[in-house]
Amino acid sequence: MPSHILIVESPYYKEITDFLIEGAVAALGEANATYERVCVPGALEIPLAIKIAHESGLYDGFIALGCVLRGETSHYDIVCNESASGLSRLGLDYNIAIGNGILTCENEEQALVRARPDKKNKGRDAALAALAIIDLKNKYKERHATA
């Protein structure tokens, strides 16, 4: 049965997020995975959205997509650290497969290089990471069932 994924996106920087989504969706298509999408206002809201959706039991894994660009204040550091920490805690505490595609860059030029499917394609990387963890979880479920 194909994996069913929720893409949780923050379109704060829409052009960058759209490129990330393009890469992620292409990777999911290649894996015959199904997906749904949900938008949240910013990167800080992504972990909570994933936790809420995980509690529904509808999804095998999640892809977090968005972008944080350095500004003139320390807000950048807080958003980067807290969103990454939230995703890590969810994965470890709740055994959730999450591909982290929240870009944290100095400027828009760096972000576009990382987001574009014809460049570094980090949306694809995030999708592949989520799918790899789902496969690992399924492998150990099968082993446990036959043991």
mmCIF file of N, CA and C in Angstrom:
data_model
loop_
_atom_site.group_PDB
_atom_site.id
_atom_site.type_symbol
_atom_site.label_atom_id
_atom_site.label_comp_id
_atom_site.label_asym_id
_atom_site.label_seq_id
_atom_site.Cartn_x
_atom_site.Cartn_y
_atom_site.Cartn_z
ATOM 1 N N MET A 1 0.842 -1.179 0.000
ATOM 2 C CA MET A 1 0.000 0.000 0.000
ATOM 3 C C MET A 1 0.890 1.246 0.000
ATOM 4 N N PRO A 2 0.606 2.212 -0.841
ATOM 5 C CA PRO A 2 1.458 3.408 -0.900
ATOM 6 C C PRO A 2 1.336 4.248 0.366
ATOM 7 N N SER A 3 2.398 4.962 0.657
ATOM 8 C CA SER A 3 2.408 5.859 1.810
ATOM 9 C C SER A 3 1.513 7.062 1.542
ATOM 10 N N HIS A 4 0.889 7.542 2.611
ATOM 11 C CA HIS A 4 0.068 8.752 2.528
ATOM 12 C C HIS A 4 0.745 9.822 3.385
ATOM 13 N N ILE A 5 1.115 10.926 2.755
ATOM 14 C CA ILE A 5 1.950 11.959 3.364
ATOM 15 C C ILE A 5 1.171 13.264 3.483
ATOM 16 N N LEU A 6 1.448 14.008 4.536
ATOM 17 C CA LEU A 6 0.937 15.367 4.646
ATOM 18 C C LEU A 6 2.106 16.333 4.474
ATOM 19 N N ILE A 7 1.977 17.220 3.505
ATOM 20 C CA ILE A 7 2.942 18.295 3.315
ATOM 21 C C ILE A 7 2.421 19.487 4.103
ATOM 22 N N VAL A 8 3.211 19.940 5.079
ATOM 23 C CA VAL A 8 2.849 21.107 5.876
ATOM 24 C C VAL A 8 3.756 22.237 5.413
ATOM 25 N N GLU A 9 3.141 23.252 4.840
ATOM 26 C CA GLU A 9 3.923 24.305 4.207
ATOM 27 C C GLU A 9 3.637 25.666 4.821
ATOM 28 N N SER A 10 4.677 26.453 4.886
ATOM 29 C CA SER A 10 4.557 27.844 5.271
ATOM 30 C C SER A 10 4.904 28.676 4.050
ATOM 31 N N PRO A 11 3.922 29.327 3.452
ATOM 32 C CA PRO A 11 4.181 30.091 2.226
ATOM 33 C C PRO A 11 4.641 31.522 2.477
ATOM 34 N N TYR A 12 5.330 31.759 3.591
ATOM 35 C CA TYR A 12 5.772 33.113 3.919
ATOM 36 C C TYR A 12 6.599 33.697 2.777
ATOM 37 N N TYR A 13 7.480 32.884 2.205
ATOM 38 C CA TYR A 13 8.209 33.237 0.988
ATOM 39 C C TYR A 13 7.676 32.330 -0.113
ATOM 40 N N LYS A 14 6.594 32.742 -0.732
ATOM 41 C CA LYS A 14 5.803 31.886 -1.618
ATOM 42 C C LYS A 14 6.601 31.285 -2.770
ATOM 43 N N GLU A 15 7.396 32.076 -3.462
ATOM 44 C CA GLU A 15 8.142 31.547 -4.608
ATOM 45 C C GLU A 15 9.077 30.419 -4.172
ATOM 46 N N ILE A 16 9.736 30.597 -3.054
ATOM 47 C CA ILE A 16 10.664 29.588 -2.549
ATOM 48 C C ILE A 16 9.898 28.342 -2.136
ATOM 49 N N THR A 17 8.813 28.528 -1.402
ATOM 50 C CA THR A 17 8.007 27.385 -0.961
ATOM 51 C C THR A 17 7.411 26.650 -2.153
ATOM 52 N N ASP A 18 6.985 27.364 -3.178
ATOM 53 C CA ASP A 18 6.442 26.704 -4.373
ATOM 54 C C ASP A 18 7.478 25.795 -5.035
ATOM 55 N N PHE A 19 8.728 26.233 -5.088
ATOM 56 C CA PHE A 19 9.790 25.377 -5.632
ATOM 57 C C PHE A 19 9.997 24.144 -4.757
ATOM 58 N N LEU A 20 9.978 24.327 -3.448
ATOM 59 C CA LEU A 20 10.125 23.186 -2.532
ATOM 60 C C LEU A 20 8.996 22.183 -2.743
ATOM 61 N N ILE A 21 7.783 22.683 -2.877
ATOM 62 C CA ILE A 21 6.625 21.809 -3.091
ATOM 63 C C ILE A 21 6.775 21.053 -4.406
ATOM 64 N N GLU A 22 7.205 21.735 -5.441
ATOM 65 C CA GLU A 22 7.394 21.089 -6.741
ATOM 66 C C GLU A 22 8.352 19.899 -6.623
ATOM 67 N N GLY A 23 9.459 20.090 -5.942
ATOM 68 C CA GLY A 23 10.421 18.994 -5.765
ATOM 69 C C GLY A 23 9.871 17.859 -4.920
ATOM 70 N N ALA A 24 9.173 18.210 -3.843
ATOM 71 C CA ALA A 24 8.607 17.189 -2.959
ATOM 72 C C ALA A 24 7.533 16.374 -3.662
ATOM 73 N N VAL A 25 6.642 17.047 -4.364
ATOM 74 C CA VAL A 25 5.544 16.369 -5.051
ATOM 75 C C VAL A 25 6.083 15.436 -6.144
ATOM 76 N N ALA A 26 7.114 15.859 -6.848
ATOM 77 C CA ALA A 26 7.710 14.998 -7.881
ATOM 78 C C ALA A 26 8.280 13.728 -7.250
ATOM 79 N N ALA A 27 8.966 13.869 -6.124
ATOM 80 C CA ALA A 27 9.535 12.700 -5.448
ATOM 81 C C ALA A 27 8.434 11.768 -4.944
ATOM 82 N N LEU A 28 7.364 12.337 -4.410
ATOM 83 C CA LEU A 28 6.252 11.501 -3.934
ATOM 84 C C LEU A 28 5.604 10.768 -5.104
ATOM 85 N N GLY A 29 5.481 11.433 -6.232
ATOM 86 C CA GLY A 29 4.918 10.792 -7.420
ATOM 87 C C GLY A 29 5.764 9.621 -7.874
ATOM 88 N N GLU A 30 7.073 9.799 -7.873
ATOM 89 C CA GLU A 30 7.978 8.710 -8.260
ATOM 90 C C GLU A 30 7.856 7.516 -7.323
ATOM 91 N N ALA A 31 7.530 7.783 -6.067
ATOM 92 C CA ALA A 31 7.384 6.719 -5.068
ATOM 93 C C ALA A 31 5.957 6.191 -4.991
ATOM 94 N N ASN A 32 5.070 6.678 -5.856
ATOM 95 C CA ASN A 32 3.655 6.301 -5.842
ATOM 96 C C ASN A 32 2.990 6.585 -4.498
ATOM 97 N N ALA A 33 3.463 7.603 -3.818
ATOM 98 C CA ALA A 33 2.867 7.999 -2.548
ATOM 99 C C ALA A 33 1.744 8.997 -2.824
ATOM 100 N N THR A 34 0.736 8.974 -1.983
ATOM 101 C CA THR A 34 -0.331 9.965 -2.064
ATOM 102 C C THR A 34 -0.029 11.059 -1.042
ATOM 103 N N TYR A 35 -0.644 12.210 -1.247
ATOM 104 C CA TYR A 35 -0.349 13.306 -0.325
ATOM 105 C C TYR A 35 -1.508 14.286 -0.253
ATOM 106 N N GLU A 36 -1.495 15.038 0.824
ATOM 107 C CA GLU A 36 -2.363 16.183 1.016
ATOM 108 C C GLU A 36 -1.465 17.333 1.436
ATOM 109 N N ARG A 37 -1.993 18.545 1.323
ATOM 110 C CA ARG A 37 -1.236 19.729 1.706
ATOM 111 C C ARG A 37 -2.047 20.570 2.678
ATOM 112 N N VAL A 38 -1.341 21.218 3.590
ATOM 113 C CA VAL A 38 -1.959 22.180 4.498
ATOM 114 C C VAL A 38 -0.974 23.331 4.679
ATOM 115 N N CYS A 39 -1.525 24.544 4.754
ATOM 116 C CA CYS A 39 -0.706 25.745 4.950
ATOM 117 C C CYS A 39 -0.828 26.235 6.385
ATOM 118 N N VAL A 40 0.277 26.723 6.911
ATOM 119 C CA VAL A 40 0.297 27.396 8.203
ATOM 120 C C VAL A 40 1.017 28.726 8.004
ATOM 121 N N PRO A 41 0.831 29.688 8.930
ATOM 122 C CA PRO A 41 1.395 31.020 8.700
ATOM 123 C C PRO A 41 2.918 31.080 8.601
ATOM 124 N N GLY A 42 3.619 30.345 9.440
ATOM 125 C CA GLY A 42 5.073 30.447 9.456
ATOM 126 C C GLY A 42 5.723 29.158 9.908
ATOM 127 N N ALA A 43 7.053 29.157 9.898
ATOM 128 C CA ALA A 43 7.813 27.957 10.255
ATOM 129 C C ALA A 43 7.566 27.509 11.694
ATOM 130 N N LEU A 44 7.323 28.445 12.586
ATOM 131 C CA LEU A 44 7.076 28.076 13.984
ATOM 132 C C LEU A 44 5.795 27.265 14.156
ATOM 133 N N GLU A 45 4.849 27.420 13.268
ATOM 134 C CA GLU A 45 3.575 26.693 13.377
ATOM 135 C C GLU A 45 3.637 25.293 12.772
ATOM 136 N N ILE A 46 4.656 24.999 12.013
ATOM 137 C CA ILE A 46 4.733 23.699 11.333
ATOM 138 C C ILE A 46 4.776 22.525 12.309
ATOM 139 N N PRO A 47 5.619 22.535 13.346
ATOM 140 C CA PRO A 47 5.616 21.380 14.258
ATOM 141 C C PRO A 47 4.261 21.108 14.917
ATOM 142 N N LEU A 48 3.573 22.147 15.352
ATOM 143 C CA LEU A 48 2.266 21.937 15.981
ATOM 144 C C LEU A 48 1.267 21.375 14.975
ATOM 145 N N ALA A 49 1.296 21.886 13.752
ATOM 146 C CA ALA A 49 0.387 21.360 12.720
ATOM 147 C C ALA A 49 0.651 19.877 12.478
ATOM 148 N N ILE A 50 1.914 19.491 12.469
ATOM 149 C CA ILE A 50 2.255 18.072 12.275
ATOM 150 C C ILE A 50 1.762 17.247 13.451
ATOM 151 N N LYS A 51 1.944 17.741 14.661
ATOM 152 C CA LYS A 51 1.474 16.998 15.837
ATOM 153 C C LYS A 51 -0.038 16.798 15.792
ATOM 154 N N ILE A 52 -0.771 17.844 15.465
ATOM 155 C CA ILE A 52 -2.233 17.745 15.380
ATOM 156 C C ILE A 52 -2.632 16.729 14.307
ATOM 157 N N ALA A 53 -2.012 16.820 13.137
ATOM 158 C CA ALA A 53 -2.341 15.896 12.045
ATOM 159 C C ALA A 53 -1.936 14.465 12.387
ATOM 160 N N HIS A 54 -0.807 14.306 13.056
ATOM 161 C CA HIS A 54 -0.357 12.959 13.446
ATOM 162 C C HIS A 54 -1.383 12.292 14.354
ATOM 163 N N GLU A 55 -1.973 13.055 15.242
ATOM 164 C CA GLU A 55 -2.964 12.504 16.171
ATOM 165 C C GLU A 55 -4.210 11.998 15.456
ATOM 166 N N SER A 56 -4.418 12.432 14.223
ATOM 167 C CA SER A 56 -5.566 11.950 13.450
ATOM 168 C C SER A 56 -5.365 10.514 12.979
ATOM 169 N N GLY A 57 -4.116 10.085 12.893
ATOM 170 C CA GLY A 57 -3.824 8.740 12.417
ATOM 171 C C GLY A 57 -3.984 8.555 10.914
ATOM 172 N N LEU A 58 -4.139 9.633 10.172
ATOM 173 C CA LEU A 58 -4.402 9.551 8.735
ATOM 174 C C LEU A 58 -3.145 9.469 7.880
ATOM 175 N N TYR A 59 -1.987 9.783 8.452
ATOM 176 C CA TYR A 59 -0.788 9.944 7.633
ATOM 177 C C TYR A 59 0.332 9.021 8.081
ATOM 178 N N ASP A 60 1.091 8.559 7.090
ATOM 179 C CA ASP A 60 2.264 7.730 7.371
ATOM 180 C C ASP A 60 3.486 8.586 7.678
ATOM 181 N N GLY A 61 3.490 9.810 7.178
ATOM 182 C CA GLY A 61 4.631 10.684 7.393
ATOM 183 C C GLY A 61 4.303 12.104 6.981
ATOM 184 N N PHE A 62 5.274 12.965 7.193
ATOM 185 C CA PHE A 62 5.071 14.393 7.002
ATOM 186 C C PHE A 62 6.286 15.024 6.336
ATOM 187 N N ILE A 63 6.017 16.097 5.591
ATOM 188 C CA ILE A 63 7.086 16.890 4.999
ATOM 189 C C ILE A 63 6.858 18.331 5.420
ATOM 190 N N ALA A 64 7.852 18.912 6.057
ATOM 191 C CA ALA A 64 7.800 20.303 6.509
ATOM 192 C C ALA A 64 8.516 21.164 5.487
ATOM 193 N N LEU A 65 7.804 22.123 4.895
ATOM 194 C CA LEU A 65 8.395 22.970 3.865
ATOM 195 C C LEU A 65 8.168 24.446 4.169
ATOM 196 N N GLY A 66 9.218 25.221 4.030
ATOM 197 C CA GLY A 66 9.134 26.654 4.237
ATOM 198 C C GLY A 66 10.521 27.256 4.172
ATOM 199 N N CYS A 67 10.604 28.510 4.501
ATOM 200 C CA CYS A 67 11.875 29.217 4.420
ATOM 201 C C CYS A 67 11.941 30.305 5.480
ATOM 202 N N VAL A 68 13.110 30.418 6.091
ATOM 203 C CA VAL A 68 13.387 31.488 7.033
ATOM 204 C C VAL A 68 14.639 32.201 6.525
ATOM 205 N N LEU A 69 14.513 33.500 6.292
ATOM 206 C CA LEU A 69 15.651 34.298 5.837
ATOM 207 C C LEU A 69 16.125 35.204 6.964
ATOM 208 N N ARG A 70 17.445 35.328 7.065
ATOM 209 C CA ARG A 70 18.013 36.171 8.116
ATOM 210 C C ARG A 70 17.553 37.620 7.930
ATOM 211 N N GLY A 71 17.159 38.221 9.019
ATOM 212 C CA GLY A 71 16.761 39.625 9.005
ATOM 213 C C GLY A 71 17.699 40.435 9.874
ATOM 214 N N GLU A 72 17.198 41.534 10.371
ATOM 215 C CA GLU A 72 18.029 42.439 11.158
ATOM 216 C C GLU A 72 18.002 42.152 12.650
ATOM 217 N N THR A 73 17.158 41.218 13.092
ATOM 218 C CA THR A 73 17.038 40.937 14.526
ATOM 219 C C THR A 73 17.340 39.469 14.800
ATOM 220 N N SER A 74 17.320 39.112 16.061
ATOM 221 C CA SER A 74 17.588 37.730 16.471
ATOM 222 C C SER A 74 16.388 36.809 16.245
ATOM 223 N N HIS A 75 15.295 37.346 15.739
ATOM 224 C CA HIS A 75 14.106 36.531 15.472
ATOM 225 C C HIS A 75 14.441 35.349 14.557
ATOM 226 N N TYR A 76 15.321 35.556 13.590
ATOM 227 C CA TYR A 76 15.764 34.496 12.668
ATOM 228 C C TYR A 76 16.278 33.283 13.442
ATOM 229 N N ASP A 77 17.162 33.532 14.403
ATOM 230 C CA ASP A 77 17.752 32.433 15.170
ATOM 231 C C ASP A 77 16.693 31.681 15.969
ATOM 232 N N ILE A 78 15.763 32.407 16.537
ATOM 233 C CA ILE A 78 14.700 31.778 17.324
ATOM 234 C C ILE A 78 13.835 30.901 16.427
ATOM 235 N N VAL A 79 13.411 31.425 15.292
ATOM 236 C CA VAL A 79 12.541 30.663 14.392
ATOM 237 C C VAL A 79 13.268 29.434 13.848
ATOM 238 N N CYS A 80 14.506 29.596 13.426
ATOM 239 C CA CYS A 80 15.276 28.463 12.900
ATOM 240 C C CYS A 80 15.435 27.376 13.957
ATOM 241 N N ASN A 81 15.913 27.777 15.133
ATOM 242 C CA ASN A 81 16.190 26.800 16.181
ATOM 243 C C ASN A 81 14.926 26.129 16.704
ATOM 244 N N GLU A 82 13.889 26.914 16.932
ATOM 245 C CA GLU A 82 12.673 26.348 17.519
ATOM 246 C C GLU A 82 11.908 25.467 16.530
ATOM 247 N N SER A 83 11.872 25.828 15.268
ATOM 248 C CA SER A 83 11.171 24.972 14.306
ATOM 249 C C SER A 83 11.919 23.656 14.124
ATOM 250 N N ALA A 84 13.238 23.711 14.027
ATOM 251 C CA ALA A 84 14.024 22.483 13.888
ATOM 252 C C ALA A 84 13.922 21.625 15.148
ATOM 253 N N SER A 85 13.994 22.261 16.300
ATOM 254 C CA SER A 85 13.874 21.537 17.565
ATOM 255 C C SER A 85 12.499 20.884 17.697
ATOM 256 N N GLY A 86 11.464 21.618 17.326
ATOM 257 C CA GLY A 86 10.107 21.061 17.391
ATOM 258 C C GLY A 86 9.948 19.838 16.507
ATOM 259 N N LEU A 87 10.480 19.899 15.296
ATOM 260 C CA LEU A 87 10.392 18.747 14.390
ATOM 261 C C LEU A 87 11.186 17.560 14.936
ATOM 262 N N SER A 88 12.366 17.816 15.463
ATOM 263 C CA SER A 88 13.183 16.735 16.026
ATOM 264 C C SER A 88 12.491 16.080 17.212
ATOM 265 N N ARG A 89 11.940 16.903 18.090
ATOM 266 C CA ARG A 89 11.229 16.348 19.257
ATOM 267 C C ARG A 89 10.043 15.495 18.834
ATOM 268 N N LEU A 90 9.286 15.976 17.846
ATOM 269 C CA LEU A 90 8.148 15.185 17.366
ATOM 270 C C LEU A 90 8.602 13.830 16.839
ATOM 271 N N GLY A 91 9.630 13.840 16.027
ATOM 272 C CA GLY A 91 10.128 12.593 15.470
ATOM 273 C C GLY A 91 10.555 11.616 16.551
ATOM 274 N N LEU A 92 11.307 12.113 17.510
ATOM 275 C CA LEU A 92 11.814 11.245 18.574
ATOM 276 C C LEU A 92 10.746 10.850 19.586
ATOM 277 N N ASP A 93 9.929 11.796 20.001
ATOM 278 C CA ASP A 93 8.943 11.527 21.049
ATOM 279 C C ASP A 93 7.751 10.710 20.566
ATOM 280 N N TYR A 94 7.372 10.887 19.297
ATOM 281 C CA TYR A 94 6.165 10.239 18.800
ATOM 282 C C TYR A 94 6.438 9.266 17.658
ATOM 283 N N ASN A 95 7.703 9.032 17.350
ATOM 284 C CA ASN A 95 8.069 8.075 16.303
ATOM 285 C C ASN A 95 7.440 8.457 14.952
ATOM 286 N N ILE A 96 7.544 9.741 14.610
ATOM 287 C CA ILE A 96 6.932 10.265 13.396
ATOM 288 C C ILE A 96 7.995 10.416 12.314
ATOM 289 N N ALA A 97 7.659 9.985 11.107
ATOM 290 C CA ALA A 97 8.543 10.185 9.954
ATOM 291 C C ALA A 97 8.329 11.595 9.419
ATOM 292 N N ILE A 98 9.363 12.438 9.547
ATOM 293 C CA ILE A 98 9.268 13.834 9.110
ATOM 294 C C ILE A 98 10.479 14.165 8.249
ATOM 295 N N GLY A 99 10.221 14.694 7.079
ATOM 296 C CA GLY A 99 11.285 15.244 6.250
ATOM 297 C C GLY A 99 11.313 16.747 6.460
ATOM 298 N N ASN A 100 12.440 17.254 6.941
ATOM 299 C CA ASN A 100 12.555 18.675 7.245
ATOM 300 C C ASN A 100 13.073 19.434 6.033
ATOM 301 N N GLY A 101 12.192 20.164 5.382
ATOM 302 C CA GLY A 101 12.549 20.998 4.249
ATOM 303 C C GLY A 101 12.352 22.470 4.544
ATOM 304 N N ILE A 102 12.555 22.861 5.795
ATOM 305 C CA ILE A 102 12.494 24.276 6.145
ATOM 306 C C ILE A 102 13.888 24.846 5.910
ATOM 307 N N LEU A 103 14.003 25.665 4.888
ATOM 308 C CA LEU A 103 15.291 26.274 4.569
ATOM 309 C C LEU A 103 15.593 27.397 5.544
ATOM 310 N N THR A 104 16.838 27.488 5.968
ATOM 311 C CA THR A 104 17.289 28.577 6.824
ATOM 312 C C THR A 104 18.500 29.200 6.136
ATOM 313 N N CYS A 105 18.287 30.332 5.518
ATOM 314 C CA CYS A 105 19.303 30.925 4.645
ATOM 315 C C CYS A 105 19.575 32.376 5.010
ATOM 316 N N GLU A 106 20.711 32.848 4.550
ATOM 317 C CA GLU A 106 21.096 34.229 4.775
ATOM 318 C C GLU A 106 20.300 35.193 3.911
ATOM 319 N N ASN A 107 19.930 34.731 2.698
ATOM 320 C CA ASN A 107 19.257 35.640 1.765
ATOM 321 C C ASN A 107 18.426 34.845 0.765
ATOM 322 N N GLU A 108 17.645 35.566 -0.013
ATOM 323 C CA GLU A 108 16.743 34.932 -0.973
ATOM 324 C C GLU A 108 17.509 34.171 -2.057
ATOM 325 N N GLU A 109 18.638 34.687 -2.485
ATOM 326 C CA GLU A 109 19.429 34.010 -3.515
ATOM 327 C C GLU A 109 19.857 32.611 -3.061
ATOM 328 N N GLN A 110 20.349 32.497 -1.834
ATOM 329 C CA GLN A 110 20.724 31.190 -1.290
ATOM 330 C C GLN A 110 19.514 30.262 -1.236
ATOM 331 N N ALA A 111 18.386 30.793 -0.803
ATOM 332 C CA ALA A 111 17.178 29.983 -0.666
ATOM 333 C C ALA A 111 16.704 29.464 -2.020
ATOM 334 N N LEU A 112 16.741 30.305 -3.031
ATOM 335 C CA LEU A 112 16.295 29.880 -4.363
ATOM 336 C C LEU A 112 17.181 28.764 -4.918
ATOM 337 N N VAL A 113 18.469 28.849 -4.694
ATOM 338 C CA VAL A 113 19.376 27.782 -5.145
ATOM 339 C C VAL A 113 19.027 26.464 -4.443
ATOM 340 N N ARG A 114 18.720 26.513 -3.168
ATOM 341 C CA ARG A 114 18.400 25.302 -2.421
ATOM 342 C C ARG A 114 17.006 24.765 -2.751
ATOM 343 N N ALA A 115 16.098 25.646 -3.096
ATOM 344 C CA ALA A 115 14.710 25.240 -3.325
ATOM 345 C C ALA A 115 14.440 24.745 -4.737
ATOM 346 N N ARG A 116 15.053 25.354 -5.720
ATOM 347 C CA ARG A 116 14.710 25.055 -7.119
ATOM 348 C C ARG A 116 14.977 23.590 -7.466
ATOM 349 N N PRO A 117 14.008 22.943 -8.116
ATOM 350 C CA PRO A 117 14.195 21.542 -8.511
ATOM 351 C C PRO A 117 15.364 21.323 -9.467
ATOM 352 N N ASP A 118 15.743 22.338 -10.232
ATOM 353 C CA ASP A 118 16.876 22.190 -11.151
ATOM 354 C C ASP A 118 18.202 22.569 -10.493
ATOM 355 N N LYS A 119 18.177 22.854 -9.200
ATOM 356 C CA LYS A 119 19.401 23.178 -8.452
ATOM 357 C C LYS A 119 19.569 22.137 -7.337
ATOM 358 N N LYS A 120 19.537 22.554 -6.079
ATOM 359 C CA LYS A 120 19.771 21.619 -4.964
ATOM 360 C C LYS A 120 18.546 20.798 -4.572
ATOM 361 N N ASN A 121 17.352 21.242 -4.932
ATOM 362 C CA ASN A 121 16.122 20.463 -4.804
ATOM 363 C C ASN A 121 15.884 19.922 -3.387
ATOM 364 N N LYS A 122 15.905 20.806 -2.414
ATOM 365 C CA LYS A 122 15.728 20.386 -1.022
ATOM 366 C C LYS A 122 14.304 19.916 -0.704
ATOM 367 N N GLY A 123 13.320 20.292 -1.504
ATOM 368 C CA GLY A 123 11.972 19.742 -1.329
ATOM 369 C C GLY A 123 11.979 18.247 -1.604
ATOM 370 N N ARG A 124 12.669 17.856 -2.662
ATOM 371 C CA ARG A 124 12.820 16.437 -2.981
ATOM 372 C C ARG A 124 13.546 15.710 -1.847
ATOM 373 N N ASP A 125 14.624 16.310 -1.364
ATOM 374 C CA ASP A 125 15.383 15.683 -0.284
ATOM 375 C C ASP A 125 14.502 15.458 0.953
ATOM 376 N N ALA A 126 13.666 16.432 1.275
ATOM 377 C CA ALA A 126 12.785 16.292 2.440
ATOM 378 C C ALA A 126 11.782 15.164 2.227
ATOM 379 N N ALA A 127 11.234 15.063 1.021
ATOM 380 C CA ALA A 127 10.289 13.979 0.720
ATOM 381 C C ALA A 127 10.982 12.629 0.817
ATOM 382 N N LEU A 128 12.176 12.529 0.260
ATOM 383 C CA LEU A 128 12.917 11.262 0.303
ATOM 384 C C LEU A 128 13.283 10.874 1.731
ATOM 385 N N ALA A 129 13.583 11.862 2.572
ATOM 386 C CA ALA A 129 13.890 11.577 3.971
ATOM 387 C C ALA A 129 12.666 11.001 4.688
ATOM 388 N N ALA A 130 11.497 11.612 4.479
ATOM 389 C CA ALA A 130 10.275 11.096 5.108
ATOM 390 C C ALA A 130 9.973 9.682 4.622
ATOM 391 N N LEU A 131 10.103 9.460 3.325
ATOM 392 C CA LEU A 131 9.835 8.132 2.767
ATOM 393 C C LEU A 131 10.827 7.092 3.285
ATOM 394 N N ALA A 132 12.075 7.480 3.472
ATOM 395 C CA ALA A 132 13.083 6.540 3.990
ATOM 396 C C ALA A 132 12.748 6.118 5.415
ATOM 397 N N ILE A 133 12.300 7.052 6.235
ATOM 398 C CA ILE A 133 11.947 6.703 7.618
ATOM 399 C C ILE A 133 10.682 5.844 7.645
ATOM 400 N N ILE A 134 9.735 6.130 6.776
ATOM 401 C CA ILE A 134 8.537 5.282 6.680
ATOM 402 C C ILE A 134 8.943 3.862 6.301
ATOM 403 N N ASP A 135 9.818 3.722 5.325
ATOM 404 C CA ASP A 135 10.294 2.395 4.920
ATOM 405 C C ASP A 135 10.985 1.684 6.082
ATOM 406 N N LEU A 136 11.799 2.413 6.827
ATOM 407 C CA LEU A 136 12.481 1.815 7.978
ATOM 408 C C LEU A 136 11.477 1.343 9.022
ATOM 409 N N LYS A 137 10.491 2.173 9.315
ATOM 410 C CA LYS A 137 9.457 1.774 10.276
ATOM 411 C C LYS A 137 8.726 0.519 9.803
ATOM 412 N N ASN A 138 8.378 0.479 8.516
ATOM 413 C CA ASN A 138 7.680 -0.686 7.968
ATOM 414 C C ASN A 138 8.543 -1.936 8.018
ATOM 415 N N LYS A 139 9.816 -1.792 7.775
ATOM 416 C CA LYS A 139 10.747 -2.925 7.832
ATOM 417 C C LYS A 139 10.731 -3.554 9.221
ATOM 418 N N TYR A 140 10.792 -2.715 10.245
ATOM 419 C CA TYR A 140 10.823 -3.256 11.602
ATOM 420 C C TYR A 140 9.467 -3.771 12.059
ATOM 421 N N LYS A 141 8.381 -3.199 11.545
ATOM 422 C CA LYS A 141 7.051 -3.749 11.826
ATOM 423 C C LYS A 141 6.932 -5.161 11.253
ATOM 424 N N GLU A 142 7.412 -5.352 10.020
ATOM 425 C CA GLU A 142 7.368 -6.666 9.369
ATOM 426 C C GLU A 142 8.211 -7.676 10.140
ATOM 427 N N ARG A 143 9.392 -7.274 10.555
ATOM 428 C CA ARG A 143 10.268 -8.179 11.319
ATOM 429 C C ARG A 143 9.607 -8.581 12.627
ATOM 430 N N HIS A 144 8.970 -7.594 13.277
ATOM 431 C CA HIS A 144 8.314 -7.875 14.555
ATOM 432 C C HIS A 144 7.133 -8.825 14.348
ATOM 433 N N ALA A 145 6.414 -8.636 13.243
ATOM 434 C CA ALA A 145 5.242 -9.476 12.977
ATOM 435 C C ALA A 145 5.637 -10.917 12.695
ATOM 436 N N THR A 146 6.814 -11.137 12.119
ATOM 437 C CA THR A 146 7.242 -12.494 11.780
ATOM 438 C C THR A 146 8.087 -13.139 12.868
ATOM 439 N N ALA A 147 8.440 -12.370 13.897
ATOM 440 C CA ALA A 147 9.300 -12.904 14.972
ATOM 441 C C ALA A 147 8.511 -13.744 15.962
#
